[in-house]
mmCIF file of C-alpha atoms in Angstrom:
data_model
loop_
_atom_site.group_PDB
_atom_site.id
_atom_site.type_symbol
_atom_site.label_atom_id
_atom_site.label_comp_id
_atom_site.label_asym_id
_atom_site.label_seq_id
_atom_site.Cartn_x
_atom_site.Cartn_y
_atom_site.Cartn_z
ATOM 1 C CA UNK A 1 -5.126 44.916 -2.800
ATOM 2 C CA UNK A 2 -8.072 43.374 -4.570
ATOM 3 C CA UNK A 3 -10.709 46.062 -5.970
ATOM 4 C CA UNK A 4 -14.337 44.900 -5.602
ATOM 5 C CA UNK A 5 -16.922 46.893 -8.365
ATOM 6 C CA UNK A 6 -20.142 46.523 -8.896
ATOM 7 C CA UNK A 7 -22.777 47.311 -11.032
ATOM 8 C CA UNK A 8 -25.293 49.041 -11.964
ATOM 9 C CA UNK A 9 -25.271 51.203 -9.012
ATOM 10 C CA UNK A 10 -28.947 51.858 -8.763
ATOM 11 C CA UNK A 11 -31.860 49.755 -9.981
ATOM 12 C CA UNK A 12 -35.660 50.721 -9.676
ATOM 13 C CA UNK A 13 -37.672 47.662 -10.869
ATOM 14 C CA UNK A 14 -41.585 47.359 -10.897
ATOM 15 C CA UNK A 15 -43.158 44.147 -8.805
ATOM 16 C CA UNK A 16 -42.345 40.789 -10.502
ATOM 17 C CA UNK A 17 -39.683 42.036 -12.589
ATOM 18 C CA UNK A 18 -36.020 40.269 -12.749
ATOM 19 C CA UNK A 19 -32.917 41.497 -12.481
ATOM 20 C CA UNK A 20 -29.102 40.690 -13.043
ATOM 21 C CA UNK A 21 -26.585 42.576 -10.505
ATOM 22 C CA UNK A 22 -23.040 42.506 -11.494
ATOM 23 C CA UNK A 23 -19.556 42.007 -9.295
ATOM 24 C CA UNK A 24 -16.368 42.399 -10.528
ATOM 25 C CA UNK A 25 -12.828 41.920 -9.029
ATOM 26 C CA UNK A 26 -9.616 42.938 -10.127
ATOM 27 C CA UNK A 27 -7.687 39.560 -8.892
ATOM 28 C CA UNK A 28 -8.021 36.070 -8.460
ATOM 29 C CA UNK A 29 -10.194 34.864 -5.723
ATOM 30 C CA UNK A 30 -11.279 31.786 -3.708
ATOM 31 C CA UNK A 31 -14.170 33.065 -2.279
ATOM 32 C CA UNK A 32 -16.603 35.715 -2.867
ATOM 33 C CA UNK A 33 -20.065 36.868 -0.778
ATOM 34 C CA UNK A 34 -23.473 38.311 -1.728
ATOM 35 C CA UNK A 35 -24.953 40.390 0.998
ATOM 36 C CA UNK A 36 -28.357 42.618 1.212
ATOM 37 C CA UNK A 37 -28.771 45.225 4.009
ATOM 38 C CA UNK A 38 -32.016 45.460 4.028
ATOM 39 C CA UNK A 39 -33.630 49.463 4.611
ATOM 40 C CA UNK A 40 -33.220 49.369 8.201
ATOM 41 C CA UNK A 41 -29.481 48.584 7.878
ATOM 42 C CA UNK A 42 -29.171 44.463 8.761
ATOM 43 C CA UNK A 43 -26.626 42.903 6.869
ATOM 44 C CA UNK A 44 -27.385 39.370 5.594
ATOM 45 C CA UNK A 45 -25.465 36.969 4.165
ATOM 46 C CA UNK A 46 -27.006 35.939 1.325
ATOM 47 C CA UNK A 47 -24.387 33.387 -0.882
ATOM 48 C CA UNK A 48 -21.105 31.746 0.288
ATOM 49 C CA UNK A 49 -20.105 31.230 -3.637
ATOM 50 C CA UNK A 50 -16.528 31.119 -4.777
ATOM 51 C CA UNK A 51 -17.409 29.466 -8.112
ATOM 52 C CA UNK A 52 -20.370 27.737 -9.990
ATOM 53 C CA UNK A 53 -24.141 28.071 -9.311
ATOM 54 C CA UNK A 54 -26.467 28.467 -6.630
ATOM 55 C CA UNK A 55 -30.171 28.945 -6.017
ATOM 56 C CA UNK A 56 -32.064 29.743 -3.152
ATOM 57 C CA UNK A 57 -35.606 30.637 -4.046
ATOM 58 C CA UNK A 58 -36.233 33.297 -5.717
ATOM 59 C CA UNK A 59 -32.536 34.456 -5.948
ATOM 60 C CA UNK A 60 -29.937 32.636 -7.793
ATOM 61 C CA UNK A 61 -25.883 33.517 -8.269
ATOM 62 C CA UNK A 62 -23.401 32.518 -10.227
ATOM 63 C CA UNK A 63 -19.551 32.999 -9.995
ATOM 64 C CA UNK A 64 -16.785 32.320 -12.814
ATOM 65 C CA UNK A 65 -13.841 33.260 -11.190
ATOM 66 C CA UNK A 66 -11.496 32.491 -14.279
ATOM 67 C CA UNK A 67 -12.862 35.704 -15.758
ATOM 68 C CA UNK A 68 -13.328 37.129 -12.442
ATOM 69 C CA UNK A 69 -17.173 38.251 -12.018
ATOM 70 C CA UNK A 70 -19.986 37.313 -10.284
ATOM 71 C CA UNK A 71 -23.951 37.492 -10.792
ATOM 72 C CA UNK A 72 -26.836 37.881 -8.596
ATOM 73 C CA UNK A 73 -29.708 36.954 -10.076
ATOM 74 C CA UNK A 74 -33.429 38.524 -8.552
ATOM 75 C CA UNK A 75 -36.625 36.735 -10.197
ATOM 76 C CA UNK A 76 -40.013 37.916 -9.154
ATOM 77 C CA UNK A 77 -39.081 40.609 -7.259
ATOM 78 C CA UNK A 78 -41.035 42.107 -4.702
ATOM 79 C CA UNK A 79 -40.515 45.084 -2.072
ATOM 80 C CA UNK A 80 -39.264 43.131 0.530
ATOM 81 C CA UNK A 81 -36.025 42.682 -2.025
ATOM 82 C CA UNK A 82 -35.948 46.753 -1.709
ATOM 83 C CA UNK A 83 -32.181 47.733 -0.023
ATOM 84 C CA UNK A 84 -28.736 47.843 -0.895
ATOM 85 C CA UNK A 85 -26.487 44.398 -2.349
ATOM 86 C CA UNK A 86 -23.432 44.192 -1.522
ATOM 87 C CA UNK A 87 -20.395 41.696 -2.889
ATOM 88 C CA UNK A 88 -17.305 41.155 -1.120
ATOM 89 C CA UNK A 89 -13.816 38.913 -2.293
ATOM 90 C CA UNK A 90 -10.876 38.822 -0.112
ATOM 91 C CA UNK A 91 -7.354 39.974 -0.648
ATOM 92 C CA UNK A 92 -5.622 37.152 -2.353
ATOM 93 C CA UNK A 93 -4.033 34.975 0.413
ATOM 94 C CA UNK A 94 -5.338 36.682 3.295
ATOM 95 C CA UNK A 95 -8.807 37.229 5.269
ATOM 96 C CA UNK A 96 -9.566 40.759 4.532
ATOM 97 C CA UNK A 97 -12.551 41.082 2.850
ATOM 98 C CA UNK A 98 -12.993 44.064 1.009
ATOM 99 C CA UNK A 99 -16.956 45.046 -0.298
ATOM 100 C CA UNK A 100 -17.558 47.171 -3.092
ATOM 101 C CA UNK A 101 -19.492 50.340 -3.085
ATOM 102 C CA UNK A 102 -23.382 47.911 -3.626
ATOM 103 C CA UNK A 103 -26.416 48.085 -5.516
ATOM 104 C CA UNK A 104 -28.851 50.007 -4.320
ATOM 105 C CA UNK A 105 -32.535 48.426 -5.397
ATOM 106 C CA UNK A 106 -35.524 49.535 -5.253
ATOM 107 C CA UNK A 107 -38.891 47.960 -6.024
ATOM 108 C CA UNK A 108 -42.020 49.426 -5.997
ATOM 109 C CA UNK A 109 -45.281 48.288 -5.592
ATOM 110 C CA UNK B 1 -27.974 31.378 20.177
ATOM 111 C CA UNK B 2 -27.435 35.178 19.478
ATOM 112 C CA UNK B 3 -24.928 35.081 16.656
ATOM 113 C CA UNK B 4 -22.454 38.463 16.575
ATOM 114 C CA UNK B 5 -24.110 40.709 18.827
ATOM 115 C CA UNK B 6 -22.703 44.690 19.308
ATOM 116 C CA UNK B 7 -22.637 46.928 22.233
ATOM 117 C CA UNK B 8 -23.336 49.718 22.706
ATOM 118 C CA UNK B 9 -25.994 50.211 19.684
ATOM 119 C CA UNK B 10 -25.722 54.177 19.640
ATOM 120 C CA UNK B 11 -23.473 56.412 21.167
ATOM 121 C CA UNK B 12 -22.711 60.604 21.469
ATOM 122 C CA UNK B 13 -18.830 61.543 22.094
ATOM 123 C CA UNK B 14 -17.608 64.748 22.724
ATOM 124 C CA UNK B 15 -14.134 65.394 20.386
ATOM 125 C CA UNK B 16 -11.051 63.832 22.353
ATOM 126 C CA UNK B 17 -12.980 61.470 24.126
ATOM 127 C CA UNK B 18 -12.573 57.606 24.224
ATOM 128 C CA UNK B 19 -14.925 54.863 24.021
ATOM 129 C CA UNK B 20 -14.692 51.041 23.045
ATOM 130 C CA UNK B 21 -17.082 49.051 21.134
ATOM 131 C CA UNK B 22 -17.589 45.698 22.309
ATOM 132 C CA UNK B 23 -18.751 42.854 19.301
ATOM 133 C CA UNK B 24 -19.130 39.053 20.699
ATOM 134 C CA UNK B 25 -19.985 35.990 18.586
ATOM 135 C CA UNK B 26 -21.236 32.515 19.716
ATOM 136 C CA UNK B 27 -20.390 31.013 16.937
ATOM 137 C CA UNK B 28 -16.858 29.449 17.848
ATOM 138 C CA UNK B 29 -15.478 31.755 14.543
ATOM 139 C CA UNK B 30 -11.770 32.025 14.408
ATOM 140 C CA UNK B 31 -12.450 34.967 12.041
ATOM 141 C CA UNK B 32 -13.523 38.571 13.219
ATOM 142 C CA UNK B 33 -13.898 41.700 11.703
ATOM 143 C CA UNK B 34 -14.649 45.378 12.103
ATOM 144 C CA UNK B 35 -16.038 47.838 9.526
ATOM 145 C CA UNK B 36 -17.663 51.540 9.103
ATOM 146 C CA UNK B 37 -20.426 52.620 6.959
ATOM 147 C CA UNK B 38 -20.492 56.005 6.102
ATOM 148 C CA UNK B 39 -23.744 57.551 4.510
ATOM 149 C CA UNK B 40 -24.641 56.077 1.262
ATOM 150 C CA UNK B 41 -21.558 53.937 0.979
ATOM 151 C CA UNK B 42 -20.044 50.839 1.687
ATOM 152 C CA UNK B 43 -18.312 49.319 3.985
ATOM 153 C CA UNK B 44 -14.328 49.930 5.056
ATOM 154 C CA UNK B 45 -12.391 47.653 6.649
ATOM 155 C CA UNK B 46 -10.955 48.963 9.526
ATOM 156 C CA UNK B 47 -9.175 45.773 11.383
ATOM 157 C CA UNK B 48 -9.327 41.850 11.355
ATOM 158 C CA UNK B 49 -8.353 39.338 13.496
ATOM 159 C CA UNK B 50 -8.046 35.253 12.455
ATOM 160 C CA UNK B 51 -7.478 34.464 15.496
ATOM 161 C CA UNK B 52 -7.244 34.619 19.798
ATOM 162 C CA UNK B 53 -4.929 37.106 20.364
ATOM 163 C CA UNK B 54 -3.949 38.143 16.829
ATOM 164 C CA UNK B 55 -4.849 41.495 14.772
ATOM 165 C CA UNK B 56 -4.724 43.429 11.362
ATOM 166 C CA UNK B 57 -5.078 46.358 9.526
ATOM 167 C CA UNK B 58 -7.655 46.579 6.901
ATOM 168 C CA UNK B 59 -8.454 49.496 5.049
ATOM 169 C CA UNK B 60 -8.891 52.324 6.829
ATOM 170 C CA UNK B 61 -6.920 51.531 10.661
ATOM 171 C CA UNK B 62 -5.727 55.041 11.448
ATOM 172 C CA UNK B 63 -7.161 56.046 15.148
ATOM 173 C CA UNK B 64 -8.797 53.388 15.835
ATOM 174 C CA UNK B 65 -7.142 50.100 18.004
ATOM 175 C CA UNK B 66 -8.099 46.612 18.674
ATOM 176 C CA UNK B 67 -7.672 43.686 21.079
ATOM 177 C CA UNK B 68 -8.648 39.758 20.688
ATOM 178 C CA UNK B 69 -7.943 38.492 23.645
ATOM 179 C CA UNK B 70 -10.653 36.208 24.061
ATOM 180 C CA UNK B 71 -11.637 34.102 21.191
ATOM 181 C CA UNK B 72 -15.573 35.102 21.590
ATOM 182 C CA UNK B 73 -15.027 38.421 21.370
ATOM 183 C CA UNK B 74 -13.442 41.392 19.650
ATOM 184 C CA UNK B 75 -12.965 45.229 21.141
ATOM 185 C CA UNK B 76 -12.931 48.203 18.581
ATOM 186 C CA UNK B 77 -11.178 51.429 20.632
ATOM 187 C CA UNK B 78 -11.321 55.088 19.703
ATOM 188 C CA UNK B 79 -8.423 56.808 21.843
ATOM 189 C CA UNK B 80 -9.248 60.480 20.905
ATOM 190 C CA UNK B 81 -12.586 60.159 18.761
ATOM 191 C CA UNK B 82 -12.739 63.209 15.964
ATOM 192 C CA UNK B 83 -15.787 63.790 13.867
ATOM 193 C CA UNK B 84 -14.622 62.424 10.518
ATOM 194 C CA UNK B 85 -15.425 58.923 13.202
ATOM 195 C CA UNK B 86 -19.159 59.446 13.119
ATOM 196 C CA UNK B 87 -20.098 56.609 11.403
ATOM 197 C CA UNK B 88 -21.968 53.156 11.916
ATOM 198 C CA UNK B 89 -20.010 50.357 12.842
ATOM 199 C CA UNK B 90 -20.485 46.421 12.114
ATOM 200 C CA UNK B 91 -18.982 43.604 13.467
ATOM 201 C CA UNK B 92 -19.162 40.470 11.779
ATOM 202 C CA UNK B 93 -17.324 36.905 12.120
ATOM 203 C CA UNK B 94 -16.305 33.833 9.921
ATOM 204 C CA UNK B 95 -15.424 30.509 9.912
ATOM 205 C CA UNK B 96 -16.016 27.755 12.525
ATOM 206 C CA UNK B 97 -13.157 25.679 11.048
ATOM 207 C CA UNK B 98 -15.561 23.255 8.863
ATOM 208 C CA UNK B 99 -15.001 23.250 5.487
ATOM 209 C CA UNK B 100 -18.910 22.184 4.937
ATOM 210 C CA UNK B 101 -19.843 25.634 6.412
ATOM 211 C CA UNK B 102 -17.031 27.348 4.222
ATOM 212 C CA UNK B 103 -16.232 30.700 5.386
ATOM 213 C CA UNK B 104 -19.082 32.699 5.434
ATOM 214 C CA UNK B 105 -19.651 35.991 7.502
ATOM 215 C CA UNK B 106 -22.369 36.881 9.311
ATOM 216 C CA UNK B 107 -22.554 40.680 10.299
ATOM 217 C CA UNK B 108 -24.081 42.292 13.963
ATOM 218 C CA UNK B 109 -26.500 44.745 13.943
ATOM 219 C CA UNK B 110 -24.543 47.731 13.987
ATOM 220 C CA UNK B 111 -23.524 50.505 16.009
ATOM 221 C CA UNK B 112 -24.122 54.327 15.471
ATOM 222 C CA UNK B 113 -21.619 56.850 16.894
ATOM 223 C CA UNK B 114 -21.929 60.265 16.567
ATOM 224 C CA UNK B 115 -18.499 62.312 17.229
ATOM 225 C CA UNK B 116 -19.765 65.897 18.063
#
């Protein structure tokens, strides 16, 4: 089955800094998922993003699956950003989503 | 509209003992899912379903059993729960069937068993 890595596995930033968080998979995909859970353990979907570009505020991601890799991008950040991300790609040709072992961010104040 | 919602949220089990978890979604997804988190890691897939009455092993299936039988909703059993169980548990669900919305998966709020 596919194998879902990510990097780097933990990231302290000061207030307002940016960040890149890295997802890579070991096969082919058509569709990939950025999640945060934030510090009290709620999972939430942040990108549906199988390829190209997306924004949405402050966060951005990007997804080239020819070389099979995705970015999360985190401008301004601020504590509320503070938990674990989490990327997850399905099994080629079936539903099972497997996530890799996250990010774990966080920012201080 | 409540999304995927779990129950029950926390649970004790003695060793040997059975219990099911219960996840529902209002969402008319085809998709569902079950995972554990254990401390500090990520999530496992345990078993899928893409549809009314049909199931699948993910990752990690062994002692653990589930049903579909209704569309809305998706049972996760533990037969004889052992500690290595203890773990939180997440639901989630996918896919309405509109390619606009695409298949993405939104996740309950968890449930915590503890397997003493």
């Amino acid at each position: 089955g596919i194998q879902v890595e990510q990097s780097p596995p933990d990231l302290i930033l000061q207030e307002g800094a940016n960040s890149t968080l890295r997802c890579n998979f070991s096969d082919s995909v058509n569709n990939l998922q950025w999640f945060h859970q934030n510090p009290w353990g709620q999972l939430i979907n942040l990108f549906y993003i199988p390829s190209g570009t997306k924004q949405n505020g402050r966060l951005s991601a990007t997804t080239v699956a020819t070389e099979r890799y995705s970015l999360l991008y985190i401008s301004s950040s601020q504590t509320t950003d503070s938990g674990v991300y989490f990327c997850a790609a399905p099994t080629s040709g079936t539903y099972k989503y497997i996530f890799g072992t996250g990010t774990r961010l966080k920012v201080l104040a | 509209n409540a999304g995927v919602t779990q129950t029950p949220k926390f649970r004790v089990l003695k060793t040997g003992q059975s219990m099911t978890l219960l996840c529902a979604q209002d969402m008319n997804h085809e998709y569902m899912y079950w995972y554990r988190q254990d401390p500090g890691m990520g999530l496992r897939l345990i078993h899928y379903s893409v549809g009314e009455g049909t199931t699948a092993k993910g990752e990690v299936p062994d002692g653990y059993n589930v049903s579909r039988l209704k569309k809305q909703n998706f049972l996760l059993g533990l037969e004889s729960a052992a500690p290595s169980q203890t773990s939180v548990y997440f639901c989630a669900s996918s896919y309405s069937g509109s390619r606009k919305a695409g298949n993405t998966i939104y996740f309950g709020e968890g449930s915590w068993l503890t397997v003493v």
